mmCIF file with all atom_site columns, C-alpha atoms in Angstrom:
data_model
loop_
_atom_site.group_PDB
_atom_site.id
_atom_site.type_symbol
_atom_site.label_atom_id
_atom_site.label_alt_id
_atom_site.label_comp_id
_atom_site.label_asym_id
_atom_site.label_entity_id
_atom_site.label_seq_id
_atom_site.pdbx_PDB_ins_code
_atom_site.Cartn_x
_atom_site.Cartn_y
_atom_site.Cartn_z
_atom_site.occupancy
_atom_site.B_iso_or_equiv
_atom_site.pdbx_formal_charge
_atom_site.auth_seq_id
_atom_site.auth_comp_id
_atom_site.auth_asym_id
_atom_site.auth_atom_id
_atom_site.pdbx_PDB_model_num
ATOM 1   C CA . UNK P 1 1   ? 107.776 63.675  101.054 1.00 54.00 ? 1   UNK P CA 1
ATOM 2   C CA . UNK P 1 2   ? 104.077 63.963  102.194 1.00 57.00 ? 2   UNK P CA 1
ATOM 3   C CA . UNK P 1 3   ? 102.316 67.028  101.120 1.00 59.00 ? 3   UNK P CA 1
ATOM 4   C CA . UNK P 1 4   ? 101.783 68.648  104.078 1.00 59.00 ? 4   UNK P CA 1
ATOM 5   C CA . UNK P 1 5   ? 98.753  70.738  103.223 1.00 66.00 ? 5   UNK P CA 1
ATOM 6   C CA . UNK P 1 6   ? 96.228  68.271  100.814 1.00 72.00 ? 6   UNK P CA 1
ATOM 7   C CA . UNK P 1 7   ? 93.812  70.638  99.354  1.00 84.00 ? 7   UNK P CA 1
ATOM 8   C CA . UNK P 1 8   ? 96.196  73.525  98.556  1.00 93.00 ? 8   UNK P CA 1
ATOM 9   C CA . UNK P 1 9   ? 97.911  74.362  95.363  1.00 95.00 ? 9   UNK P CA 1
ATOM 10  C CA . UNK P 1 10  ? 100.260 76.754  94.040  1.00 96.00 ? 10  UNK P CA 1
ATOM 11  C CA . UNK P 1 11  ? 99.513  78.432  91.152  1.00 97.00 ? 11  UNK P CA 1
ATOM 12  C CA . UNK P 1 12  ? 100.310 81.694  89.169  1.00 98.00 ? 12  UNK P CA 1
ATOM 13  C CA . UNK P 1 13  ? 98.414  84.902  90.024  1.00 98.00 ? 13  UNK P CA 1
ATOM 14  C CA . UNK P 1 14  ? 95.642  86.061  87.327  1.00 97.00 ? 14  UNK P CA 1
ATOM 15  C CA . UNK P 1 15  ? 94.452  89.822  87.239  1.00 98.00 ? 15  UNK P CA 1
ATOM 16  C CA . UNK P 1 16  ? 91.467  88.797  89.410  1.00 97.00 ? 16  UNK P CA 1
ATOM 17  C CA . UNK P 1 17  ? 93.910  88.061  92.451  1.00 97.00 ? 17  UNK P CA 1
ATOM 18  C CA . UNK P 1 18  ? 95.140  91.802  92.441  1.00 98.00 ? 18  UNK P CA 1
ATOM 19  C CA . UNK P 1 19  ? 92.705  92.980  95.005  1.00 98.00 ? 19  UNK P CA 1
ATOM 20  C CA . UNK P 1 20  ? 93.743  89.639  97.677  1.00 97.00 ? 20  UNK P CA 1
ATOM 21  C CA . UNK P 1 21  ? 97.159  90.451  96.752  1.00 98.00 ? 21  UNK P CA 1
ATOM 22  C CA . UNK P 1 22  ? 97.459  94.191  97.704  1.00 98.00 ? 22  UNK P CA 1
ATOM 23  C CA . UNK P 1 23  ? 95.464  93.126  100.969 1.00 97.00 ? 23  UNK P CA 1
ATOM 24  C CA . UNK P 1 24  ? 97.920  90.418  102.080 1.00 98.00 ? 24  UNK P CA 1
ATOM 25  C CA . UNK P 1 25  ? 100.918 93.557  101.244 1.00 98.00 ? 25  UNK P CA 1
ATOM 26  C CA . UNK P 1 26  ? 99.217  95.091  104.059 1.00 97.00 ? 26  UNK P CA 1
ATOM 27  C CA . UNK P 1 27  ? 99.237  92.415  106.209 1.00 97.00 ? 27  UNK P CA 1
ATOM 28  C CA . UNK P 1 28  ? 102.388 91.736  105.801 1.00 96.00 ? 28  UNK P CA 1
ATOM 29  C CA . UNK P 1 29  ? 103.250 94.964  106.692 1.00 96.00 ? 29  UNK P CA 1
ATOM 30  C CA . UNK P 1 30  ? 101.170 94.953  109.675 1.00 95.00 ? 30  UNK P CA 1
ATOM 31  C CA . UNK P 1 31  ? 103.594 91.711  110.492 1.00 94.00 ? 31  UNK P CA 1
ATOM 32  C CA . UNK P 1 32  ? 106.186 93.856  109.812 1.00 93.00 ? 32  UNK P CA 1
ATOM 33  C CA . UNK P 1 33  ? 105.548 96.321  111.986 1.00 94.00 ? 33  UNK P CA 1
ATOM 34  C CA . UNK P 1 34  ? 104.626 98.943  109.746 1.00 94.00 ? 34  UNK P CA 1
ATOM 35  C CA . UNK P 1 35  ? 101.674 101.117 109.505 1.00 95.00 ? 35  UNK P CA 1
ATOM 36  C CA . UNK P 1 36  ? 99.518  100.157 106.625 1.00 93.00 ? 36  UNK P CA 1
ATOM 37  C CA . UNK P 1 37  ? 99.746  103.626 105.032 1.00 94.00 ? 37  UNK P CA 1
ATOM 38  C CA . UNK P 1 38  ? 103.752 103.126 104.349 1.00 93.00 ? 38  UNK P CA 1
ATOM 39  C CA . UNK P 1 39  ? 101.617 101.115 101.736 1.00 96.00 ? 39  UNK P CA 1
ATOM 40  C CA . UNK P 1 40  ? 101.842 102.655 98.371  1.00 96.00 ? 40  UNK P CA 1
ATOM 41  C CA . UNK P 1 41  ? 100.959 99.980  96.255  1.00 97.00 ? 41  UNK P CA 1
ATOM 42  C CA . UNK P 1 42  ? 97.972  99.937  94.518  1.00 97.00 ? 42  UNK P CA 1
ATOM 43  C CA . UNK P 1 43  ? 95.869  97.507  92.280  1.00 98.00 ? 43  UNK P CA 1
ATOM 44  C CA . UNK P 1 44  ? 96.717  99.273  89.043  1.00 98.00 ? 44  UNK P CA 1
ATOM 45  C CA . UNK P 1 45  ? 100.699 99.016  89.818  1.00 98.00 ? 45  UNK P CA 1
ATOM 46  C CA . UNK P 1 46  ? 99.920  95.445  90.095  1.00 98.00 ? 46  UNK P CA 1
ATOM 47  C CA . UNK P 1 47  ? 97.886  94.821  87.528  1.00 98.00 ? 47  UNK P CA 1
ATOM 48  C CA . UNK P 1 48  ? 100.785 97.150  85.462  1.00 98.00 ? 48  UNK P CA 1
ATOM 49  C CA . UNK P 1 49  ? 103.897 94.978  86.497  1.00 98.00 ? 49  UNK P CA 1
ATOM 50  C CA . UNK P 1 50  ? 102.693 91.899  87.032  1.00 98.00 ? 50  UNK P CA 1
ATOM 51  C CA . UNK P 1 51  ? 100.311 91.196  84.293  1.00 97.00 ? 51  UNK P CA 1
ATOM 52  C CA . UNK P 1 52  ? 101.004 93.789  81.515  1.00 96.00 ? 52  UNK P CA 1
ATOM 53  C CA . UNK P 1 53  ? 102.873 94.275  78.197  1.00 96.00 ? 53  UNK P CA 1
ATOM 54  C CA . UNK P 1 54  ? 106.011 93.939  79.688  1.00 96.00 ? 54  UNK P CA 1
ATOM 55  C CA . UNK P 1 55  ? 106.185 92.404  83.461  1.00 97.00 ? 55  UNK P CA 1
ATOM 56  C CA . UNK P 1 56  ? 108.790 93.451  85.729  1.00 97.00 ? 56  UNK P CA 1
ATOM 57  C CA . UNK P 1 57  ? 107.464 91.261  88.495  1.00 98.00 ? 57  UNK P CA 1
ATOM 58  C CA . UNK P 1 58  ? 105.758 87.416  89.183  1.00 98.00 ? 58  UNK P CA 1
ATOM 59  C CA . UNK P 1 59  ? 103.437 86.705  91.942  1.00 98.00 ? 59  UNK P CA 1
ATOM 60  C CA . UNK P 1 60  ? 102.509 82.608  92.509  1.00 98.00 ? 60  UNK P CA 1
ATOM 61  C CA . UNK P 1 61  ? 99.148  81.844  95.005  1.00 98.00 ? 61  UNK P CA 1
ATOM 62  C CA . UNK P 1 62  ? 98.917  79.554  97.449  1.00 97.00 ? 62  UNK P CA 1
ATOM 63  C CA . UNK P 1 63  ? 95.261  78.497  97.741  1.00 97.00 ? 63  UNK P CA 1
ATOM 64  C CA . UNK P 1 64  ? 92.718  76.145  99.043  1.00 92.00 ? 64  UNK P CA 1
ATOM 65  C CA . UNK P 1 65  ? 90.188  73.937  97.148  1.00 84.00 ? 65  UNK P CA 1
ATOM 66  C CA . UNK P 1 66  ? 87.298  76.399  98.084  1.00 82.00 ? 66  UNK P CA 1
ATOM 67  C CA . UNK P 1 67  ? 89.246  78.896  96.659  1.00 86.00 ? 67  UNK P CA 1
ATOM 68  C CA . UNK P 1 68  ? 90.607  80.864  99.960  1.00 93.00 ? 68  UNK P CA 1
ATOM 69  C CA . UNK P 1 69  ? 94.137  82.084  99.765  1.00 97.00 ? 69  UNK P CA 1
ATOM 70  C CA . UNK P 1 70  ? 96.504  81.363  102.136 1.00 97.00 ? 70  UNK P CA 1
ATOM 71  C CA . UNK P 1 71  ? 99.931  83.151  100.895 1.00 98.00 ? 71  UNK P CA 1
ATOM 72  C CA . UNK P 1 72  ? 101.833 84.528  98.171  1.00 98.00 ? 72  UNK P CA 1
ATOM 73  C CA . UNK P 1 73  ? 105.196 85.083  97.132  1.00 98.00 ? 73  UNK P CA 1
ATOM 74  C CA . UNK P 1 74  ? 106.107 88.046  94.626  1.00 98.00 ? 74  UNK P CA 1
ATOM 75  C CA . UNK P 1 75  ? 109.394 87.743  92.807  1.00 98.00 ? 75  UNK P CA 1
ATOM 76  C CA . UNK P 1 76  ? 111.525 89.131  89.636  1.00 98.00 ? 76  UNK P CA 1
ATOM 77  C CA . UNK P 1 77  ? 114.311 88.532  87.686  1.00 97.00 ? 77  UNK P CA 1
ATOM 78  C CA . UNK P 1 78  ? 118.382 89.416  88.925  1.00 96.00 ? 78  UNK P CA 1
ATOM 79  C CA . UNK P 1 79  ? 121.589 88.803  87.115  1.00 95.00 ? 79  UNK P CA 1
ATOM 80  C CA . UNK P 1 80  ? 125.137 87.902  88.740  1.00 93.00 ? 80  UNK P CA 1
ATOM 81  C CA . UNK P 1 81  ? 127.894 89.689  86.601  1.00 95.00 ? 81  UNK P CA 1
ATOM 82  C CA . UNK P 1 82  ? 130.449 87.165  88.817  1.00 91.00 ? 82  UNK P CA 1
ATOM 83  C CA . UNK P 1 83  ? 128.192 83.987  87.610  1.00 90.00 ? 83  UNK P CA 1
ATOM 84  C CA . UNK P 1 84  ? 127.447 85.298  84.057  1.00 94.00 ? 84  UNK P CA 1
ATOM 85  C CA . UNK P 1 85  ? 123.593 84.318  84.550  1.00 94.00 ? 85  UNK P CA 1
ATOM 86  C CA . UNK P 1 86  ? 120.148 85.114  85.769  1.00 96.00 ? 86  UNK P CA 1
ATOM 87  C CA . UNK P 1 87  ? 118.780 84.290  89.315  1.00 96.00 ? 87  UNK P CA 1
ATOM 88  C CA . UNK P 1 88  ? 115.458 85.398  91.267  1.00 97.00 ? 88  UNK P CA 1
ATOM 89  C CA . UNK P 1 89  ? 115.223 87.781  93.988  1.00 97.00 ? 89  UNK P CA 1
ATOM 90  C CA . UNK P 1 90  ? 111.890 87.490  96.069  1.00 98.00 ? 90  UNK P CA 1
ATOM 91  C CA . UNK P 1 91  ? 110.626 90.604  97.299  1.00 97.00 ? 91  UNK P CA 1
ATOM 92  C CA . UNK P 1 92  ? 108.032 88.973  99.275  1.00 97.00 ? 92  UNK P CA 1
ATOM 93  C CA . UNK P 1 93  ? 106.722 86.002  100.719 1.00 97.00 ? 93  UNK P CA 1
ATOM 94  C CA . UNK P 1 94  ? 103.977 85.734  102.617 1.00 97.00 ? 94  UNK P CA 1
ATOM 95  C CA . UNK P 1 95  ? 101.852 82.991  103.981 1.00 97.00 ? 95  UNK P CA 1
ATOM 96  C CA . UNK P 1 96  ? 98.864  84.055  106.583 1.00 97.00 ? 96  UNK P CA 1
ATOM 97  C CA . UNK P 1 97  ? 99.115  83.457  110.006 1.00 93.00 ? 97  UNK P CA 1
ATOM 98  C CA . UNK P 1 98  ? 96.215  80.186  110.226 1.00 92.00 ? 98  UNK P CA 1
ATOM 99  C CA . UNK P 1 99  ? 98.519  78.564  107.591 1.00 94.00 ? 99  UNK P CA 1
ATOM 100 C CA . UNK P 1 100 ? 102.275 78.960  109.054 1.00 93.00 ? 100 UNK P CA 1
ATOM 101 C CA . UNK P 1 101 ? 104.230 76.339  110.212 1.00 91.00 ? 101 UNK P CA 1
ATOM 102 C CA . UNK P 1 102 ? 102.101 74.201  107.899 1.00 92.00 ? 102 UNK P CA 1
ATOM 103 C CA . UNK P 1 103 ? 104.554 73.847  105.400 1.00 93.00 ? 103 UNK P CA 1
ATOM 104 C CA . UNK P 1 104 ? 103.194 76.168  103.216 1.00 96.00 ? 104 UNK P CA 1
ATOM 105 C CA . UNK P 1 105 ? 106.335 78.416  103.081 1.00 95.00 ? 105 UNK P CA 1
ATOM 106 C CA . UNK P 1 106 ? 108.089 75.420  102.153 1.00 95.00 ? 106 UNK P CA 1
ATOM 107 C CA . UNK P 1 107 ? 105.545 74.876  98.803  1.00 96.00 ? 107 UNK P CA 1
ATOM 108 C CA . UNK P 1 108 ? 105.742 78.531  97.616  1.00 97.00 ? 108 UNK P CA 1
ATOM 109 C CA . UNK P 1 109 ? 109.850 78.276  98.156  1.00 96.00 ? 109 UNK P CA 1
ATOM 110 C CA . UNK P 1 110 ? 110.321 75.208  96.161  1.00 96.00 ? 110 UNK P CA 1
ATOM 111 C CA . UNK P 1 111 ? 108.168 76.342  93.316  1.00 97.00 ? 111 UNK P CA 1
ATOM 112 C CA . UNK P 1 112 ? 110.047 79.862  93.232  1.00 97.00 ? 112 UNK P CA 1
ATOM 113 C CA . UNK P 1 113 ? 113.182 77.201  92.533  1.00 97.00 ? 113 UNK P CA 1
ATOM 114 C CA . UNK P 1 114 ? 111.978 74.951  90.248  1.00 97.00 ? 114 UNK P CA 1
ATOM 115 C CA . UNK P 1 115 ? 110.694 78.043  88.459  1.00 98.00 ? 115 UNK P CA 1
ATOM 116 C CA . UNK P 1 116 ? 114.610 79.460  89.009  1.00 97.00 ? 116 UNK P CA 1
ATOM 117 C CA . UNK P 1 117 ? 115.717 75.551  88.342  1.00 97.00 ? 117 UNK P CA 1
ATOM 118 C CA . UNK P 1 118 ? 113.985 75.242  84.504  1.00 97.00 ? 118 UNK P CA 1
ATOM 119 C CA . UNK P 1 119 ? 115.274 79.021  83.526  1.00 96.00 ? 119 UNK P CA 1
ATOM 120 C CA . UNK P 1 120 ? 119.108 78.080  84.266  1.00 95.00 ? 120 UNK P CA 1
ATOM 121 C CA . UNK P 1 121 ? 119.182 80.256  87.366  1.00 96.00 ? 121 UNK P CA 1
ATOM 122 C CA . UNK P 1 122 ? 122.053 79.272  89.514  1.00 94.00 ? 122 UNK P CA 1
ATOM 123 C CA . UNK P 1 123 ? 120.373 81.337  92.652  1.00 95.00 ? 123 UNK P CA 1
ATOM 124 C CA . UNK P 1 124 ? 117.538 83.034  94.396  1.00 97.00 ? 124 UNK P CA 1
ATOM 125 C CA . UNK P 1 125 ? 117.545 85.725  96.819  1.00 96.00 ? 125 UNK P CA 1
ATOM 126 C CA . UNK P 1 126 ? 115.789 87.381  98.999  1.00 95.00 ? 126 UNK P CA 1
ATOM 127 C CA . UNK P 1 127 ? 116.194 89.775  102.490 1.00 93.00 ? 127 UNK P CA 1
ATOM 128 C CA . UNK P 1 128 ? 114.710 89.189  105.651 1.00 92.00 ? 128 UNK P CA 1
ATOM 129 C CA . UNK P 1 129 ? 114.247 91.360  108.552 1.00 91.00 ? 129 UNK P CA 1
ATOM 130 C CA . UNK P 1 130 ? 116.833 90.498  111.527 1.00 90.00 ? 130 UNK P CA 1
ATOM 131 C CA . UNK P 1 131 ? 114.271 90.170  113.999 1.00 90.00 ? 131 UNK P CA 1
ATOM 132 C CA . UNK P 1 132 ? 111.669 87.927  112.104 1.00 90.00 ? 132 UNK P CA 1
ATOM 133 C CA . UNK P 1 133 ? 111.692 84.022  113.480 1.00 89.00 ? 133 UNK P CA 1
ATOM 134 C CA . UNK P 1 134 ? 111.551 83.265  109.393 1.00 89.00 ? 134 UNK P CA 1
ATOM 135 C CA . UNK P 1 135 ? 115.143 83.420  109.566 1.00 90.00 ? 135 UNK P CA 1
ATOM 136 C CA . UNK P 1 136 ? 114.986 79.881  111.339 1.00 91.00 ? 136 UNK P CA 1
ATOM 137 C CA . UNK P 1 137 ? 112.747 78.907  108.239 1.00 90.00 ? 137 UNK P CA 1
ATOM 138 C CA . UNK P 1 138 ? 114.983 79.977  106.053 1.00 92.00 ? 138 UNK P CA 1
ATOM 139 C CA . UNK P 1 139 ? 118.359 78.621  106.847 1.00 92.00 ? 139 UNK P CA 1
ATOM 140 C CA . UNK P 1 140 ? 116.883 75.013  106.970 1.00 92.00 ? 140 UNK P CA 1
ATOM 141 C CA . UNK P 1 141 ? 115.626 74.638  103.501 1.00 92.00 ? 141 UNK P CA 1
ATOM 142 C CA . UNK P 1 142 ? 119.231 75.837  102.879 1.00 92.00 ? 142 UNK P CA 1
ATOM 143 C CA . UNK P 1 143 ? 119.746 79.666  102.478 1.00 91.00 ? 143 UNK P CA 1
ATOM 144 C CA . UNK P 1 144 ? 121.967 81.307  103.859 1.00 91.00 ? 144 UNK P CA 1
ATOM 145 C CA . UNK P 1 145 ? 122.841 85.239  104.797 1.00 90.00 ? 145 UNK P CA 1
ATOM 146 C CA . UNK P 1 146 ? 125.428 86.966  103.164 1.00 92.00 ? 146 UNK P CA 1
ATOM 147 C CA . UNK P 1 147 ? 126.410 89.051  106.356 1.00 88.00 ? 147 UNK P CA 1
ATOM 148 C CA . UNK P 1 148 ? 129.506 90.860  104.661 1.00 88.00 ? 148 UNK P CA 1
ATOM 149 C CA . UNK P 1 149 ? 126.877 92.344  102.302 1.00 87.00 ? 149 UNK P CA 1
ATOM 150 C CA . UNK P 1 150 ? 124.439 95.409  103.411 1.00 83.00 ? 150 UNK P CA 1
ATOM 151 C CA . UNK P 1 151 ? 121.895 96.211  101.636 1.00 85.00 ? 151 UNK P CA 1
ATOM 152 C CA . UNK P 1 152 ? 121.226 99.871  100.372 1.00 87.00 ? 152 UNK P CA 1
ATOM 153 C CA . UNK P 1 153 ? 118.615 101.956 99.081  1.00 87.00 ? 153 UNK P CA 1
ATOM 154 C CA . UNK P 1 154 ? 118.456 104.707 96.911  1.00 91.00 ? 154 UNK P CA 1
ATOM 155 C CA . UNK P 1 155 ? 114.786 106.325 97.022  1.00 88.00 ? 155 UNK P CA 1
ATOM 156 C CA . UNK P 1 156 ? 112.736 109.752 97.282  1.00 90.00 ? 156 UNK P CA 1
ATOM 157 C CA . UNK P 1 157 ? 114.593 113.049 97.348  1.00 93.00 ? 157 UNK P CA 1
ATOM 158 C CA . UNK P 1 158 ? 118.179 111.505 96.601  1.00 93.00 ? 158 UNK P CA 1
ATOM 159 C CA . UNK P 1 159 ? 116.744 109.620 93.861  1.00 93.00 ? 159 UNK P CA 1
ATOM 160 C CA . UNK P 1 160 ? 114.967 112.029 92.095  1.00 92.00 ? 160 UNK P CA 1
ATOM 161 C CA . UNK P 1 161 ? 118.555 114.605 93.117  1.00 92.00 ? 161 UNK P CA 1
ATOM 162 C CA . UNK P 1 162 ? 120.808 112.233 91.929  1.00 92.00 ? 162 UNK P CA 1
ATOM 163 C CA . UNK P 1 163 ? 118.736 111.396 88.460  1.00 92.00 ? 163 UNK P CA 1
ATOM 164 C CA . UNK P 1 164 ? 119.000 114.702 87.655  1.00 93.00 ? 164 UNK P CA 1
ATOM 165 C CA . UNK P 1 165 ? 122.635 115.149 87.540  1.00 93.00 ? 165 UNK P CA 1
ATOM 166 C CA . UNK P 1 166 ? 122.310 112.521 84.477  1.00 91.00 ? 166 UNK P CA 1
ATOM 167 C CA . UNK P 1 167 ? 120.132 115.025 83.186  1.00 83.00 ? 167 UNK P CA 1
ATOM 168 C CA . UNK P 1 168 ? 121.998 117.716 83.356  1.00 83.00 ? 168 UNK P CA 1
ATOM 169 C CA . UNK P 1 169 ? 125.027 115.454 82.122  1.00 82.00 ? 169 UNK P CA 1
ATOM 170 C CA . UNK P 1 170 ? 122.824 114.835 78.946  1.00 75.00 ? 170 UNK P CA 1
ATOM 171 C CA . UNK P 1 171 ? 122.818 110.974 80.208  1.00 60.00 ? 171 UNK P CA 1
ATOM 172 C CA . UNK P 1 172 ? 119.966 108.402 78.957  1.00 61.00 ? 172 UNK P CA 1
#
């Protein structure tokens, strides 16, 4: 297959993309529908948890020759208990809007699997909001939703309630 964007590689994120990266969060979330202050992020979480002692996150560029950047995705490490090894959720992918339907998607997708691909993973997931046309995108490069699974969230208040019951408990 042809590359369909000559000039553009993928690469890994380096401390220096940290700024570009928390702006295209806030794009995204713009795309997303979401005011930019739901935005919490911040450089130094980045620079914590992607690049420090002990990463709980990676984040691969998508960027032209000249050095502009056209998208990112932002992924970690998950384990299935059911296939006894590690996969890759994707928390984010995002490619700007001069650059969709280029392809481009496509790139940072198949690098998140061959990265999944050479660590044994035997999957990578990743949610999508119902209403977002990358659905369409999605499905045919070959995912597919898992619609008797919801996805919830434990966060704020309830988390910090429900922690301290373990606590209390004398839990680690």
């Amino acid at each position: 297959m042809a590359d369909p964007m000559p000039g553009v590689a993928i690469r890994r994120a380096t401390r220096s993309d940290v700024a570009e990266i928390r702006t295209m969060v806030v794009e995204l979330a713009l795309y997303e529908r979401e005011p930019p202050e739901r935005i919490l992020l911040t450089e130094a979480d980045l620079l914590r948890d992607a690049f420090g002692p002990k990463p709980a996150c990676e984040i691969l560029i998508a960027e032209k020759n000249e050095g502009s950047i056209l998208g990112f995705t932002l992924f970690c490490p998950n384990y299935s208990t059911w296939e006894g090894c590690p996969g890759i959720h994707i928390e984010e992918l995002y490619v700007r809007d001069a650059a969709r339907g280029t392809g481009l998607g496509r790139r940072l997708m198949a690098a998140v699997a061959a990265i999944a691909a050479s660590r044994g993973c035997r999957r990578v997931d990743l949610n999508v909001l119902h209403w977002n046309p990358a659905k369409q995108f999605y499905e045919r490069i070959g995912l597919y939703l898992l619609d008797e699974w919801q996805h919830y969230r434990l966060d704020g208040a309830a988390l910090a309630a429900l922690a301290s019951e373990a606590a209390a408990a004398g839990s680690d």
